[in-house]
């Protein structure tokens, strides 16, 4: 399985689609995704990274093709607000992930939460509460 966040119920194959710290920048100093990636790798997950602005980073393979990174992922976590992520199509992403219950973590509030939930995603957004209407 592919995972992109430290969630113990999905501990297999994560995707972290961003490496840069600043939106639309190649500045990869102390990126928000780094501690999450390290935790996931330490937990035995296969983690893939995407960033269209960061050409390379020591010790980390970065893909510049988002579709390659999310294909087969159990979870996709967006941790940088690049413009490219604002236009993600939930149906296309769901098809690429190919999971019965795909999970997306929107760490920058760049996604249409209701649109993703409508496409069958478990959506987790920072500061948005439980948009999935789960019983507490």
Coordinates of C-alpha atoms in Angstrom, one line a residue:
X1 CA 0.0 0.0 0.0
X2 CA 1.0 3.6 -0.6
X3 CA 0.6 6.2 2.2
X4 CA 1.5 9.8 2.6
X5 CA 0.8 10.6 6.2
X6 CA 1.5 9.0 9.5
X7 CA -1.8 7.3 10.0
X8 CA -1.5 3.9 11.7
X9 CA -4.6 2.5 10.1
X10 CA -3.0 2.9 6.6
X11 CA 0.6 2.1 7.3
X12 CA 1.8 1.1 3.8
X13 CA 2.2 3.5 0.8
X14 CA 1.9 7.3 1.3
X15 CA 2.3 10.1 -1.2
X16 CA 3.5 13.5 -0.1
X17 CA 3.0 15.7 -3.1
X18 CA 5.3 18.6 -2.3
X19 CA 8.7 19.3 -0.9
X20 CA 9.0 23.0 -0.9
X21 CA 8.3 25.2 2.1
X22 CA 6.9 28.2 0.2
X23 CA 4.1 28.1 -2.3
X24 CA 5.3 28.0 -5.9
X25 CA 8.9 28.1 -4.9
X26 CA 11.9 25.8 -5.1
X27 CA 12.9 26.7 -1.5
X28 CA 13.1 23.3 0.1
X29 CA 14.8 24.3 3.4
X30 CA 13.0 22.7 6.4
X31 CA 9.9 21.6 4.4
X32 CA 6.8 20.7 6.3
X33 CA 6.7 17.3 4.7
X34 CA 10.1 16.2 5.9
X35 CA 9.2 15.1 9.5
X36 CA 6.1 13.3 8.1
X37 CA 8.2 11.5 5.5
X38 CA 10.8 10.5 8.0
X39 CA 8.1 9.1 10.4
X40 CA 6.5 7.1 7.6
X41 CA 9.8 5.7 6.3
X42 CA 10.8 4.7 9.9
X43 CA 7.4 3.0 10.2
X44 CA 8.1 0.9 7.1
X45 CA 6.0 2.8 4.6
X46 CA 6.9 3.3 1.0
X47 CA 6.7 7.1 0.6
X48 CA 6.7 9.0 -2.7
X49 CA 7.3 12.7 -3.1
X50 CA 6.2 15.2 -5.7
X51 CA 7.2 18.8 -6.3
X52 CA 7.2 20.7 -9.6
X53 CA 9.5 23.3 -8.3
X54 CA 12.2 21.4 -6.4
X55 CA 14.5 19.7 -8.8
X56 CA 16.3 17.5 -6.2
X57 CA 16.8 17.1 -2.5
X58 CA 19.6 15.2 -0.8
X59 CA 18.5 11.6 0.0
X60 CA 15.0 12.0 -1.3
X61 CA 13.6 11.0 -4.7
X62 CA 11.3 13.6 -6.0
X63 CA 9.0 13.1 -9.0
X64 CA 7.9 16.0 -11.1
X65 CA 4.9 14.1 -12.5
X66 CA 2.0 14.0 -10.1
X67 CA 0.1 11.2 -11.7
X68 CA 3.1 8.9 -11.3
X69 CA 3.3 9.7 -7.6
X70 CA -0.3 9.2 -6.7
X71 CA -0.9 6.1 -8.8
X72 CA -1.8 3.3 -6.3
X73 CA -1.4 5.6 -3.2
X74 CA -3.6 4.8 -0.2
X75 CA -3.3 8.4 1.1
X76 CA -2.3 11.6 -0.5
X77 CA -1.2 14.5 1.8
X78 CA -0.8 18.0 0.5
X79 CA 1.5 20.0 2.6
X80 CA 2.5 22.9 0.3
X81 CA 0.0 25.2 -1.4
X82 CA 1.4 25.1 -5.0
X83 CA -1.1 26.4 -7.5
X84 CA -1.1 23.0 -9.2
X85 CA -2.8 21.4 -6.2
X86 CA -5.7 23.9 -6.2
X87 CA -7.1 22.4 -9.4
X88 CA -6.8 18.7 -8.5
X89 CA -9.8 16.8 -9.9
X90 CA -11.2 14.4 -7.3
X91 CA -12.5 12.0 -9.9
X92 CA -9.1 11.8 -11.7
X93 CA -7.2 11.5 -8.4
X94 CA -9.6 8.7 -7.2
X95 CA -9.0 6.8 -10.5
X96 CA -5.3 7.1 -10.2
X97 CA -5.2 6.0 -6.6
X98 CA -7.5 3.1 -7.3
X99 CA -8.5 2.5 -3.6
X100 CA -11.9 1.5 -2.3
X101 CA -11.6 4.2 0.4
X102 CA -9.0 6.8 -0.8
X103 CA -7.8 9.2 1.8
X104 CA -6.7 12.8 1.2
X105 CA -5.1 15.1 3.8
X106 CA -5.4 18.7 2.8
X107 CA -2.7 20.4 4.9
X108 CA -3.1 23.8 3.1
X109 CA -6.9 23.9 2.4
X110 CA -6.4 23.9 -1.3
X111 CA -9.0 21.3 -2.2
X112 CA -12.7 21.4 -2.6
X113 CA -13.6 19.2 0.5
X114 CA -17.2 18.5 -0.5
X115 CA -16.1 17.6 -4.1
X116 CA -13.6 15.1 -2.7
X117 CA -16.0 13.6 -0.2
X118 CA -18.6 13.3 -3.1
X119 CA -16.1 11.2 -5.0
X120 CA -15.7 8.8 -2.2
X121 CA -12.7 10.2 -0.4
X122 CA -12.1 10.3 3.3
X123 CA -11.1 13.9 3.6
X124 CA -9.1 15.4 6.4
X125 CA -8.4 19.2 6.2
X126 CA -6.5 21.3 8.7
X127 CA -8.9 23.6 10.5
X128 CA -12.0 22.3 8.8
X129 CA -13.4 19.9 11.4
X130 CA -15.0 16.7 10.4
X131 CA -16.3 17.3 6.9
X132 CA -17.1 13.6 6.4
X133 CA -20.0 13.7 9.0
X134 CA -18.6 10.9 11.0
X135 CA -20.3 10.0 14.3
X136 CA -18.2 11.3 17.2

